[in-house]
Amino acid sequence: MKTISKYKFKWLRIWKKILYFFPLQLLKAYFKHHQTYLLIWLIPFLIILNNFGVTFGIPSLFLIPQYNGNIGILSFLFMGLATGSFIMAFHISSYVVMSHRFPFIVATRQPFLVYSQNNSTIPLIYILLYFYQSVNFQLYNEYITFGKSLINILFFLIGIIIFILFSFGFFYFIVRIFPLLHSNIRHRLEKSFLKRYFKKQTRKKVQKINNIYAGAYGPENIELYIKGFLKIGKAKKFSNYDKKILSKVLYGQHLNAFYYIVLVISFIIIRGQFKDSTSLILPAGASLILIFTVITLGFSLLYIIFQKWTLVTILGILLGVNYLFNLNNKIYNSAYGLNYNKPVNIDISKHGNFRKDSLSTVAILNNWKNKNISDSIKKPKMVVVCASGGGLKLALWTYYSLGYIDSLTNGKLLSQTELMTGASGGMIGAAYIRELYYRHLEGKNKTYFSRKYFYQLSKNLLNPIMFSFSFSDWFIHFEKFTYNKHSYYIDRAFMLEKTLNTNTEGIFDKSILSYKIPEQNATIPMMILNPSIMNTGSRLIISPLSQSYLVKSEYVDSLKDIEFRYTYKAFEADSLRFLTALRMQASFPYVSPPVHLPGKPIIRVFDAGLNDNFGYLTAYNFIMEFSDWINQNTSGVILINIDEQKQNKKMYYSKEGYVSNIVSPFKALFGNWSDIQLSNNLQVLSSIKKILNNKFYFIDLKLSSNKKKISLSWELTNREKQIIINSISNKYNKAQISKLDSLLR
């Protein structure tokens, strides 16, 4: 019996040592006392496990980062550096908040280093999962060889190690080198208000700390801890230590953490004010990780200063910033080219001369007809293109599908296209093929449809945007640039335009007025952009031509659409940068901010897809206005719908659980808005057919992604780009193209 008792006692001791192993107790403390830190890691874990932001392509930003348009050792190195910053932010923040629960570490030579080693369970799991997921993503989505993918992961690890070494080097400098500096410098710093404040706070907590130190090992009774690489140490009893000395050590560690946090956040803020160096623009995934880093370090900084008042302080800061923002008359998210210095009131109830603008457009239609009639064709068919919103994938699909079909029809498609409209990415693709076509007619380009132009447009747009968002858009804007003799603040909207301008070799860097003459002469199709007005939900009609007839309404005067050129004439509307006009109707949430227009009241505009993601409303209003002319002078209208294939049938058979039933109303309201628009607009298409006496033809070009949908992002993988190219040859699109070809003959 004694033997069994000794055996049980032995195993109880072993289990106790395992149970009170420092890394396990840290995990227990997170679950029991500080669940916030688990939430901090939740989103990065979900992202790399492909369970968060899949629709928007966020996992690929993390797992296959791009740097200067390339995926390689530098992109993974920067991703590693950013991840290292987040890991260190996690260590420092939790150390500041939780170290008093494990006071035995004060008896070690390097308390923070010991704490970080034992606090690395979650980061190590993350790194291992990242390794596995990233290699699979590289192989499947970018066709990178297994050997090269391993080299990329190696540089990811090197980046993490470099940042961690830098961080511990900083603490070594503070603890070992800083005290050796000139005595006058050290004396002045030690007499600073900051140190006196921390000491005062420490004195207030002495009694509380003494109560925590009542046990031999502290409140968590740690027995074993990771002492070094492959070394396990036994926690020392500290009950015999002088409590004031122990408090002083913890105070010093917290003060050093304060210095480190201020240094890192200051670097991020300062670096963010200089965006011109493209070589220092990080991968989008790294910028997102840095956002988590700033949030974590910011929380730690406030906790060090305000302790239990941290949450109240955060709430106060948010309310204060909101109040100051309302007092600030500066407009950051501007429309470049407009004059914001005129304190002019705008009258949104007036939109110009409807009849005059309509007659001017009839003259354009006559020019279009004269261009397209021939001995065999007296009444050509008019083509109207409606390009749907959908990020970079729809921009590429619109460009490629229109260019491909135009080449098959020997240029008849673009020649007979009279109107292009739509939303977001689709309009960028339509504008791209139209501009290249125009330059070809002027003799500047040999061709306007090629893989070269496709891959130029497909270049990464997201890195500079997310870099600006993570480094500076949270803070005060200092940098400005000049366009049309007016100054504007540099933010992520500017970075989006700058990058798109670079990727497209500057072909969009002109005013909207520069398209007036070629549109009037019907040299190129008319293009009408219609970003949504956030104030009312109506639309802002942007065109180099006056289009007041498109905003006519006999009902609800306050919700009328607004004609841009007439309403903002006093603010130099014709000088609006065309790149900005494209951005205004492609303001994807949080990627590109809503645009604030000049004058009072301040009109804010957002993505065109918020109101009409397909362009059907503009097409309908245009055809309605000129239906008599169309019936007399054409043999009908061909409306080309460029969109992505929907999975509507699967929606009817989707299973719903308890949670799904709760969130399904919100999903129907916000998640299915595009499908709701499409359902409503089908009635619009039916009415067009009646108006045109059945001389209406609908061509539907669908981007088909088969098993896996292409992400709604401004950064696509090589696999996704290939899917776009291959979609033109699927059975459905071939039938639609054949139908279109016969209609154009």
XYZ file of C-alpha atoms in Angstrom:
745
model
C 0.000 0.000 0.000
C 2.871 2.301 0.812
C 4.341 1.626 -2.633
C 1.071 2.575 -4.334
C 0.814 5.725 -2.231
C 4.336 6.742 -3.160
C 3.562 5.974 -6.807
C 0.432 8.135 -6.721
C 2.253 10.902 -4.925
C 5.007 10.842 -7.540
C 2.523 11.170 -10.401
C 0.615 13.896 -8.581
C 3.852 15.849 -8.291
C 4.535 15.366 -11.998
C 1.036 16.480 -12.944
C 1.331 19.446 -10.626
C 4.574 20.505 -12.291
C 2.920 20.184 -15.707
C -0.202 21.981 -14.578
C 1.785 24.854 -13.050
C 4.148 25.132 -16.005
C 4.465 28.852 -16.780
C 3.334 28.727 -20.490
C 0.204 26.779 -19.534
C -0.613 29.143 -16.690
C -0.232 32.102 -19.044
C -2.789 30.537 -21.394
C -5.071 29.901 -18.425
C -4.708 33.554 -17.366
C -5.749 34.737 -20.841
C -8.884 32.592 -20.807
C -9.734 33.488 -17.214
C -8.739 37.137 -16.831
C -7.732 38.719 -20.155
C -9.798 37.363 -23.033
C -9.034 40.574 -24.959
C -5.623 39.186 -25.901
C -7.223 36.077 -27.342
C -9.486 38.310 -29.419
C -6.432 40.257 -30.615
C -5.063 37.029 -32.091
C -8.412 35.711 -33.301
C -8.594 37.740 -36.521
C -5.015 36.929 -37.708
C -5.664 33.238 -36.998
C -8.972 33.275 -38.876
C -7.333 35.095 -41.790
C -4.500 32.608 -42.320
C -6.931 29.702 -41.850
C -8.961 31.167 -44.739
C -12.004 31.781 -42.538
C -12.113 35.576 -42.481
C -12.314 38.086 -45.331
C -12.221 35.405 -48.031
C -14.665 37.352 -50.224
C -12.313 40.348 -50.150
C -9.118 38.337 -50.679
C -7.652 39.150 -47.256
C -6.051 35.686 -46.682
C -3.949 36.064 -49.825
C -2.668 39.441 -48.554
C -1.191 37.604 -45.563
C -0.152 34.291 -47.102
C 1.226 35.479 -50.453
C 2.247 39.125 -49.843
C 3.329 41.286 -52.762
C 6.074 43.905 -52.677
C 6.598 46.179 -55.695
C 4.375 43.836 -57.696
C 6.396 40.729 -56.866
C 6.004 37.791 -54.508
C 9.395 36.782 -53.181
C 11.922 37.004 -50.390
C 11.524 40.762 -49.862
C 7.739 40.622 -49.600
C 7.974 37.786 -47.062
C 10.772 39.569 -45.210
C 8.577 42.657 -44.732
C 5.664 40.431 -43.753
C 7.933 38.815 -41.158
C 9.046 42.187 -39.799
C 5.431 43.289 -39.397
C 4.505 39.992 -37.764
C 7.492 40.366 -35.430
C 6.221 43.801 -34.413
C 2.821 42.322 -33.587
C 4.365 39.490 -31.560
C 6.461 41.954 -29.556
C 3.429 44.208 -29.054
C 1.597 41.167 -27.673
C 4.474 40.310 -25.307
C 4.898 43.868 -24.043
C 1.198 44.579 -23.643
C 0.468 41.371 -21.744
C 3.626 41.826 -19.638
C 2.484 45.273 -18.567
C -0.983 44.018 -17.704
C -0.236 40.567 -16.253
C 3.341 40.421 -14.946
C 2.283 41.170 -11.366
C 0.441 37.831 -11.334
C 3.757 36.038 -11.856
C 6.160 37.911 -9.533
C 8.672 35.032 -9.475
C 10.070 36.361 -12.776
C 11.469 39.353 -10.899
C 13.929 36.954 -9.297
C 15.310 36.020 -12.743
C 18.138 37.890 -14.442
C 16.028 39.102 -17.384
C 12.361 39.204 -16.363
C 10.911 40.412 -19.673
C 12.942 37.951 -21.738
C 11.806 35.078 -19.517
C 8.212 36.269 -19.752
C 8.372 36.529 -23.566
C 9.857 33.035 -23.956
C 7.073 31.505 -21.892
C 4.446 33.709 -23.568
C 5.291 32.427 -27.062
C 2.831 29.540 -27.271
C 0.223 31.442 -29.285
C 2.778 33.126 -31.615
C 4.499 29.769 -32.289
C 1.199 28.108 -33.194
C 0.453 31.047 -35.498
C 3.845 30.774 -37.210
C 3.477 27.023 -37.770
C -0.001 27.445 -39.243
C 1.259 30.317 -41.377
C 4.053 28.072 -42.678
C 1.617 25.358 -43.769
C -1.044 27.666 -45.214
C 1.373 29.961 -47.020
C 3.177 27.132 -48.780
C -0.172 25.761 -50.000
C -1.276 29.224 -51.173
C 1.969 29.785 -53.030
C 1.735 26.430 -54.786
C -1.973 26.668 -55.665
C -2.564 30.367 -56.357
C 0.774 31.635 -57.650
C 2.254 28.443 -59.153
C 5.442 28.953 -57.122
C 7.666 25.888 -56.774
C 7.873 24.087 -53.440
C 11.556 24.941 -53.008
C 11.032 28.642 -53.652
C 8.037 28.714 -51.316
C 10.223 27.310 -48.523
C 12.826 30.014 -49.174
C 10.066 32.639 -48.938
C 8.948 31.205 -45.594
C 12.573 31.243 -44.404
C 12.748 34.994 -45.039
C 9.413 35.410 -43.256
C 11.035 33.811 -40.203
C 14.154 35.964 -40.648
C 11.961 39.082 -40.599
C 10.359 37.992 -37.325
C 13.751 37.256 -35.775
C 15.205 40.601 -36.896
C 12.414 42.584 -35.267
C 12.538 40.556 -32.068
C 16.318 41.013 -31.854
C 15.882 44.744 -32.452
C 13.316 44.914 -29.642
C 15.428 43.070 -27.090
C 18.412 45.107 -28.233
C 16.446 48.212 -27.320
C 15.752 46.874 -23.817
C 19.405 45.901 -23.436
C 20.374 49.469 -24.335
C 17.917 50.927 -21.824
C 18.971 48.615 -18.986
C 22.716 48.230 -19.593
C 23.946 51.119 -21.787
C 21.614 53.982 -20.863
C 22.780 54.136 -17.204
C 26.360 54.675 -18.482
C 25.452 57.846 -20.386
C 26.642 61.251 -19.232
C 25.374 61.810 -15.710
C 23.780 65.202 -16.507
C 21.608 63.703 -19.271
C 20.578 60.772 -17.107
C 19.928 63.027 -14.116
C 17.605 65.307 -16.109
C 15.632 62.389 -17.488
C 15.313 60.787 -14.069
C 13.953 64.072 -12.712
C 11.365 64.244 -15.477
C 7.668 64.482 -14.755
C 7.164 61.072 -16.326
C 9.422 59.269 -13.859
C 8.004 61.143 -10.888
C 4.500 60.188 -12.015
C 5.407 56.510 -12.336
C 7.058 56.468 -8.914
C 4.012 58.065 -7.354
C 1.805 55.426 -8.965
C 4.154 52.697 -7.717
C 3.960 53.917 -4.132
C 0.174 53.762 -4.244
C 0.308 50.125 -5.320
C 2.894 48.915 -2.796
C 0.308 47.561 -0.387
C -1.547 45.784 -3.184
C 1.705 44.286 -4.485
C 2.637 43.099 -1.006
C -0.680 41.274 -0.774
C 0.009 39.529 -4.073
C 3.438 38.468 -2.821
C 1.926 36.756 0.216
C 2.392 33.269 -1.297
C 5.764 31.665 -1.865
C 5.316 31.523 -5.643
C 2.682 34.171 -6.202
C -1.046 33.863 -6.979
C -0.520 31.372 -9.828
C 1.951 29.089 -7.946
C 4.291 28.621 -10.904
C 6.718 25.730 -10.411
C 8.500 25.365 -13.784
C 9.260 27.774 -16.582
C 11.224 27.915 -19.817
C 14.623 29.234 -18.831
C 16.285 29.252 -22.212
C 16.511 27.274 -25.435
C 15.541 23.687 -24.516
C 16.070 24.529 -20.835
C 13.501 24.242 -18.058
C 14.039 26.058 -14.767
C 12.396 25.777 -11.375
C 10.667 28.895 -10.147
C 12.386 30.365 -7.101
C 10.570 31.385 -3.977
C 10.709 35.114 -3.566
C 9.015 35.458 -0.176
C 12.352 36.435 1.343
C 12.948 39.205 -1.178
C 12.571 42.846 -0.190
C 9.146 43.806 -1.519
C 10.238 47.343 -2.327
C 13.065 46.020 -4.494
C 10.655 43.726 -6.321
C 8.267 46.622 -6.881
C 11.128 48.737 -8.170
C 12.122 46.072 -10.705
C 8.579 45.803 -12.051
C 8.317 49.592 -12.152
C 11.547 49.791 -14.161
C 10.348 47.167 -16.625
C 7.083 49.032 -17.124
C 8.917 52.306 -17.698
C 11.182 50.664 -20.276
C 8.105 49.244 -21.980
C 6.696 52.772 -22.078
C 9.813 54.058 -23.863
C 9.654 51.199 -26.367
C 5.964 51.725 -27.137
C 6.444 55.460 -27.674
C 9.408 54.763 -29.967
C 7.559 52.266 -32.173
C 4.329 54.281 -32.439
C 6.307 57.466 -33.172
C 8.202 55.688 -35.922
C 4.947 54.470 -37.479
C 3.408 57.962 -37.387
C 6.507 59.726 -38.758
C 7.108 57.141 -41.477
C 3.497 57.449 -42.569
C 3.928 61.123 -43.414
C 6.355 60.297 -46.256
C 4.622 58.168 -48.871
C 6.565 59.083 -51.995
C 9.178 56.321 -51.670
C 7.569 53.303 -53.333
C 10.463 51.096 -52.215
C 9.349 51.545 -48.590
C 5.670 50.782 -49.180
C 4.947 47.525 -47.395
C 2.791 44.616 -48.584
C -0.895 45.142 -47.783
C -0.912 42.215 -45.350
C 2.023 43.709 -43.446
C 0.183 47.034 -43.214
C -2.874 45.272 -41.783
C -0.703 43.521 -39.194
C 0.746 46.909 -38.249
C -2.777 48.145 -37.523
C -3.098 45.357 -34.950
C 0.321 46.335 -33.618
C -0.671 49.982 -33.167
C -3.936 49.031 -31.432
C -2.126 46.668 -29.054
C 0.688 49.098 -28.243
C -1.748 51.990 -27.895
C -3.776 50.036 -25.364
C -0.583 49.208 -23.442
C 0.518 52.841 -23.434
C -2.787 53.982 -21.990
C -2.777 51.165 -19.426
C 0.710 52.088 -18.207
C -0.430 55.665 -17.595
C -4.069 55.305 -16.544
C -4.213 51.758 -15.123
C -7.810 50.881 -14.189
C -9.088 54.036 -15.882
C -7.887 52.818 -19.303
C -11.290 51.957 -20.804
C -12.785 55.230 -19.564
C -9.818 57.087 -21.060
C -10.245 55.345 -24.428
C -13.918 56.300 -24.502
C -13.027 59.893 -23.608
C -10.403 60.052 -26.361
C -12.878 58.756 -28.960
C -15.492 61.307 -27.934
C -12.886 64.076 -27.882
C -11.540 63.218 -31.327
C -15.065 63.080 -32.699
C -15.818 66.525 -31.225
C -12.607 68.057 -32.575
C -13.245 66.517 -35.972
C -16.642 68.196 -36.095
C -14.999 71.542 -35.259
C -12.348 71.087 -37.930
C -13.344 72.798 -41.170
C -10.596 71.135 -43.204
C -11.718 68.667 -45.851
C -9.306 65.761 -46.237
C -11.097 63.457 -48.678
C -11.242 65.774 -51.658
C -12.113 65.642 -55.329
C -8.890 66.671 -57.052
C -9.234 69.494 -59.527
C -12.095 71.254 -57.729
C -11.686 74.558 -55.923
C -12.427 74.191 -52.206
C -11.553 77.802 -51.359
C -14.869 79.325 -52.450
C -17.492 79.606 -49.655
C -20.349 79.210 -52.131
C -23.744 77.721 -51.368
C -24.997 75.216 -53.922
C -28.596 74.854 -55.038
C -29.271 71.136 -55.450
C -32.777 71.800 -56.797
C -31.500 73.289 -60.085
C -29.848 71.168 -62.743
C -29.558 73.231 -65.917
C -31.530 73.370 -69.163
C -33.071 69.951 -69.822
C -34.117 70.666 -73.415
C -30.823 72.282 -74.417
C -28.783 69.376 -73.067
C -31.081 66.850 -74.709
C -30.772 68.541 -78.137
C -26.977 68.661 -77.760
C -26.967 64.912 -77.174
C -29.170 64.346 -80.240
C -26.425 66.013 -82.277
C -23.955 63.490 -80.817
C -26.309 60.634 -81.714
C -26.435 61.913 -85.297
C -22.636 61.919 -85.406
C -22.670 58.351 -84.104
C -25.170 57.322 -86.788
C -23.166 58.923 -89.600
C -20.067 57.083 -88.420
C -21.775 53.691 -88.465
C -24.025 53.781 -91.539
C -22.886 52.186 -94.773
C -24.346 51.106 -98.102
C -25.497 47.838 -96.553
C -26.464 49.210 -93.127
C -28.759 52.236 -93.075
C -29.854 51.777 -89.481
C -27.036 50.463 -87.274
C -27.680 48.910 -83.899
C -26.701 51.021 -80.921
C -24.594 49.329 -78.258
C -24.884 50.282 -74.588
C -22.356 48.773 -72.148
C -23.303 48.260 -68.497
C -20.212 47.212 -66.542
C -20.902 46.008 -63.011
C -18.916 46.870 -59.917
C -16.643 44.298 -58.359
C -13.117 45.537 -57.689
C -10.138 44.637 -59.836
C -11.690 41.407 -61.136
C -14.521 43.290 -62.886
C -12.089 45.913 -64.167
C -10.049 43.169 -65.825
C -13.092 41.224 -67.006
C -14.652 44.341 -68.560
C -11.442 45.269 -70.363
C -10.713 41.743 -71.555
C -14.245 40.826 -72.675
C -14.836 44.080 -74.582
C -11.388 43.997 -76.153
C -11.705 40.336 -77.128
C -15.120 40.774 -78.755
C -14.061 43.980 -80.510
C -11.107 42.154 -82.068
C -13.437 39.348 -83.243
C -15.811 41.863 -84.854
C -13.000 43.848 -86.499
C -13.619 46.932 -84.389
C -17.401 47.075 -84.868
C -18.192 46.683 -81.172
C -16.482 49.844 -79.930
C -17.438 51.755 -83.056
C -21.138 51.053 -82.465
C -20.978 51.571 -78.696
C -22.614 54.868 -77.840
C -22.793 54.715 -74.049
C -20.748 53.149 -71.256
C -22.020 53.182 -67.705
C -21.922 51.019 -64.596
C -20.111 51.028 -61.281
C -16.800 50.663 -59.476
C -14.241 48.307 -61.020
C -16.284 47.662 -64.142
C -16.121 51.330 -65.082
C -12.364 51.393 -64.606
C -12.078 48.543 -67.110
C -14.480 50.279 -69.509
C -12.569 53.562 -69.206
C -9.324 51.682 -69.851
C -10.429 50.048 -73.115
C -12.051 53.325 -74.248
C -8.910 55.389 -73.614
C -6.637 52.851 -75.305
C -9.067 52.752 -78.258
C -8.983 56.564 -78.480
C -5.183 56.623 -78.373
C -5.130 54.000 -81.120
C -7.331 56.186 -83.324
C -4.932 59.078 -82.699
C -1.988 56.924 -83.739
C -0.426 56.732 -80.254
C -0.955 52.972 -79.842
C -0.553 50.214 -82.403
C -3.192 48.179 -80.633
C -5.605 48.607 -77.742
C -6.251 45.001 -76.802
C -3.363 42.828 -75.655
C -2.127 40.767 -72.707
C 0.363 43.561 -72.020
C -2.405 46.032 -71.194
C -4.332 43.365 -69.284
C -1.410 42.709 -66.959
C -0.677 46.419 -66.562
C -4.205 46.965 -65.291
C -3.955 43.860 -63.089
C -1.047 45.208 -61.036
C -1.428 45.537 -57.285
C -3.406 48.594 -56.146
C -3.749 47.643 -52.505
C -0.243 47.991 -51.032
C -0.027 51.820 -51.146
C -3.637 52.178 -49.969
C -3.215 49.939 -46.933
C 0.203 51.442 -46.229
C -1.350 54.908 -46.018
C -4.262 53.602 -43.958
C -2.082 51.836 -41.383
C 0.715 54.421 -41.143
C -0.922 57.825 -41.312
C -4.641 58.002 -42.082
C -5.444 57.430 -38.416
C -3.512 60.559 -37.513
C -3.219 64.185 -38.578
C -2.465 64.785 -42.258
C 0.518 67.008 -42.961
C 1.569 66.225 -46.525
C -0.053 68.054 -49.413
C 0.205 68.013 -53.185
C -0.901 70.459 -55.878
C -3.231 69.733 -58.782
C -4.859 72.360 -61.011
C -3.194 75.048 -58.830
C -5.057 73.817 -55.736
C -3.617 71.991 -52.716
C -5.026 68.779 -51.282
C -4.054 66.481 -48.433
C -2.298 63.224 -49.230
C -4.184 60.181 -47.965
C -5.029 56.676 -49.157
C -7.355 58.143 -51.821
C -4.364 59.953 -53.295
C -2.341 56.736 -53.099
C -5.046 54.840 -54.992
C -5.021 57.393 -57.801
C -1.246 57.562 -57.888
C -0.894 53.786 -58.128
C -3.625 53.393 -60.755
C -1.990 56.216 -62.716
C 1.394 54.458 -62.552
C -0.043 51.072 -63.499
C -1.823 52.515 -66.544
C 1.166 54.645 -67.638
C -0.600 57.953 -66.943
C -3.331 57.657 -69.570
C -6.094 58.742 -67.137
C -4.245 61.749 -65.727
C -6.386 64.404 -67.387
C -9.516 66.436 -66.668
C -12.972 65.142 -67.503
C -13.266 68.060 -69.951
C -10.563 66.501 -72.144
C -13.132 63.913 -73.260
C -15.757 66.473 -74.292
C -14.782 66.892 -77.964
C -14.157 63.191 -78.772
C -17.508 62.343 -77.167
C -19.301 65.146 -79.027
C -17.839 63.918 -82.309
C -18.800 60.326 -81.420
C -15.161 59.353 -81.852
C -15.429 57.406 -78.613
C -18.467 56.240 -76.619
C -20.030 58.568 -74.088
C -19.208 57.604 -70.521
C -21.471 58.526 -67.624
C -20.214 57.973 -64.088
C -22.765 57.970 -61.292
C -21.342 57.700 -57.766
C -23.890 57.431 -54.960
C -24.708 60.420 -52.781
C -24.396 59.271 -49.179
C -26.591 62.094 -47.841
C -29.711 60.924 -49.688
C -28.943 57.679 -51.521
C -29.453 59.350 -54.911
C -26.811 59.685 -57.652
C -24.293 62.266 -58.842
C -24.187 62.272 -62.659
C -20.637 62.975 -63.885
C -19.849 63.486 -67.561
C -17.804 65.901 -69.685
C -21.139 66.777 -71.319
C -24.143 68.382 -69.664
C -26.578 65.597 -68.785
C -29.314 67.455 -66.905
C -32.040 65.461 -68.691
C -30.908 62.396 -66.734
C -31.906 63.929 -63.400
C -35.433 64.987 -64.331
C -37.936 63.947 -61.689
C -41.556 64.791 -61.033
C -41.486 63.376 -57.515
C -39.642 63.862 -54.179
C -37.571 66.946 -55.000
C -35.155 66.406 -52.061
C -34.045 62.989 -53.335
C -33.277 64.021 -56.899
C -30.102 62.954 -58.616
C -27.587 65.783 -59.052
C -25.977 66.819 -62.339
C -22.318 67.480 -61.545
C -21.192 70.003 -64.197
C -24.051 72.415 -63.597
C -24.202 72.162 -59.802
C -20.451 72.552 -59.266
C -19.655 74.960 -62.086
C -18.519 77.617 -59.589
C -15.969 75.168 -58.189
C -14.326 74.485 -61.601
C -16.233 71.264 -62.273
C -14.687 70.763 -65.722
C -11.239 70.577 -64.125
C -12.164 67.489 -62.100
C -9.405 64.934 -62.557
C -10.690 61.916 -64.487
C -8.781 59.602 -62.145
C -10.702 61.188 -59.280
C -14.016 60.687 -61.076
C -13.172 56.988 -61.418
C -12.215 56.846 -57.738
C -15.404 58.592 -56.666
C -17.562 55.876 -58.196
C -15.256 53.105 -56.929
C -14.939 54.112 -53.268
C -14.775 50.655 -51.758
C -15.485 50.723 -47.967
C -12.383 51.612 -45.912
C -10.112 51.146 -48.950
C -10.913 54.520 -50.488
C -12.740 57.061 -48.297
C -15.969 58.792 -49.378
C -15.362 62.069 -51.203
C -16.491 65.395 -49.712
C -17.466 67.876 -52.402
C -16.969 71.653 -51.924
C -19.642 74.182 -51.045
C -22.574 74.032 -48.677
C -24.332 71.787 -48.027
C -21.421 69.350 -48.145
C -22.308 66.467 -50.431
C -20.520 63.190 -49.729
C -20.280 60.636 -52.523
C -19.520 56.948 -52.358
C -19.307 53.847 -54.540
C -21.795 53.818 -57.430
C -22.726 50.260 -56.514
C -24.506 51.494 -53.410
C -27.292 52.837 -55.639
C -26.974 50.891 -58.899
C -24.229 48.283 -59.205
C -25.104 47.505 -62.837
C -25.664 50.866 -64.511
C -29.172 49.860 -65.615
C -30.818 53.014 -64.232
C -28.575 55.337 -66.235
C -28.996 53.210 -69.352
C -32.776 53.193 -68.875
C -32.997 56.972 -68.388
C -30.830 57.553 -71.457
C -32.876 55.219 -73.682
C -36.137 56.681 -72.377
C -34.988 60.219 -73.183
C -33.999 59.358 -76.760
C -36.394 56.498 -77.491
C -38.023 58.360 -80.401
C -34.667 59.040 -82.042
C -33.527 55.456 -81.421
C -36.678 53.975 -82.967
C -36.347 56.188 -86.033
C -32.600 55.968 -86.647
C -31.449 52.561 -85.411
C -32.446 48.946 -85.831
C -32.452 48.497 -82.072
C -30.324 48.644 -78.942
C -27.901 45.967 -77.772
C -27.309 46.180 -74.032
C -24.153 44.332 -72.985
C -24.219 43.349 -69.328
C -20.763 42.610 -67.899
C -20.999 40.928 -64.545
C -19.936 37.990 -62.417
C -21.783 34.686 -62.387
C -24.130 34.475 -59.414
C -24.865 31.370 -57.341
C -28.553 32.078 -56.786
C -29.713 28.448 -57.006
C -27.515 27.409 -54.094
C -29.071 30.110 -51.921
C -32.424 28.335 -51.968
C -30.870 25.163 -50.576
C -28.596 26.712 -47.954
C -28.983 25.295 -44.447
C -29.641 27.596 -41.530
C -28.971 26.975 -37.868
C -29.969 28.908 -34.791
C -27.320 31.616 -35.267
C -28.041 31.837 -39.002
C -31.693 32.523 -38.275
C -30.684 35.422 -36.053
C -28.317 37.066 -38.548
C -30.253 36.227 -41.731
C -32.314 39.478 -41.675
C -29.092 41.510 -41.584
C -27.611 39.324 -44.322
C -30.661 39.941 -46.483
C -30.429 43.682 -45.855
C -26.690 44.196 -46.310
C -25.259 41.032 -47.870
C -27.744 40.610 -50.718
C -28.062 44.251 -51.771
C -26.589 43.520 -55.205
C -29.053 40.669 -55.827
C -31.924 42.879 -54.647
C -30.851 45.568 -57.143
C -30.671 43.001 -59.938
C -34.126 41.641 -59.126
C -35.621 45.132 -59.216
C -33.774 46.112 -62.382
C -35.125 43.158 -64.353
C -38.372 45.128 -64.555
C -36.387 48.034 -65.985
C -35.045 45.829 -68.785
C -38.539 44.586 -69.578
C -39.828 48.128 -69.923
C -36.964 49.050 -72.287
C -37.999 46.220 -74.591
C -41.551 47.593 -74.760
C -40.355 51.154 -75.363
C -38.182 50.036 -78.282
C -40.918 47.907 -79.857
C -39.046 44.658 -79.123
C -35.910 45.944 -80.854
C -33.904 45.363 -77.706
C -31.213 42.705 -77.357
C -29.614 41.633 -74.114
C -26.073 40.191 -74.143
C -24.877 38.754 -70.863
C -21.125 38.255 -70.330
C -20.459 36.388 -67.092
C -17.155 36.083 -65.275
C -17.226 32.439 -64.229
C -14.950 31.320 -61.390
C -16.284 27.745 -61.212
C -15.608 26.179 -57.788
C -14.006 29.153 -56.038
C -15.116 32.767 -56.441
C -12.546 35.376 -57.315
C -11.975 37.728 -54.407
C -13.461 41.226 -54.379
C -10.136 42.978 -53.982
C -7.700 45.376 -55.624
C -5.044 42.650 -55.531
C -5.475 39.348 -57.388
C -3.427 36.166 -57.576
C -2.016 34.761 -60.822
C -4.571 31.966 -60.643
C -7.434 34.464 -60.411
C -6.085 36.433 -63.385
C -5.935 33.238 -65.438
C -9.537 32.419 -64.513
C -10.587 35.818 -65.877
C -8.824 35.179 -69.167
C -10.268 31.667 -69.473
C -13.833 32.841 -68.733
C -14.192 34.317 -72.206
C -13.998 30.811 -73.667
C -16.599 29.059 -71.536
C -19.701 27.621 -73.205
C -22.108 30.296 -71.969
C -19.976 33.272 -73.025
C -19.203 31.691 -76.400
C -22.934 31.489 -77.130
C -23.428 35.127 -76.070
C -20.499 36.305 -78.202
C -21.834 34.422 -81.219
C -25.218 36.067 -80.731
C -23.610 39.515 -80.460
C -21.501 38.945 -83.552
C -24.579 38.112 -85.624
C -26.415 41.189 -84.312
C -23.556 43.508 -85.316
C -23.408 42.200 -88.898
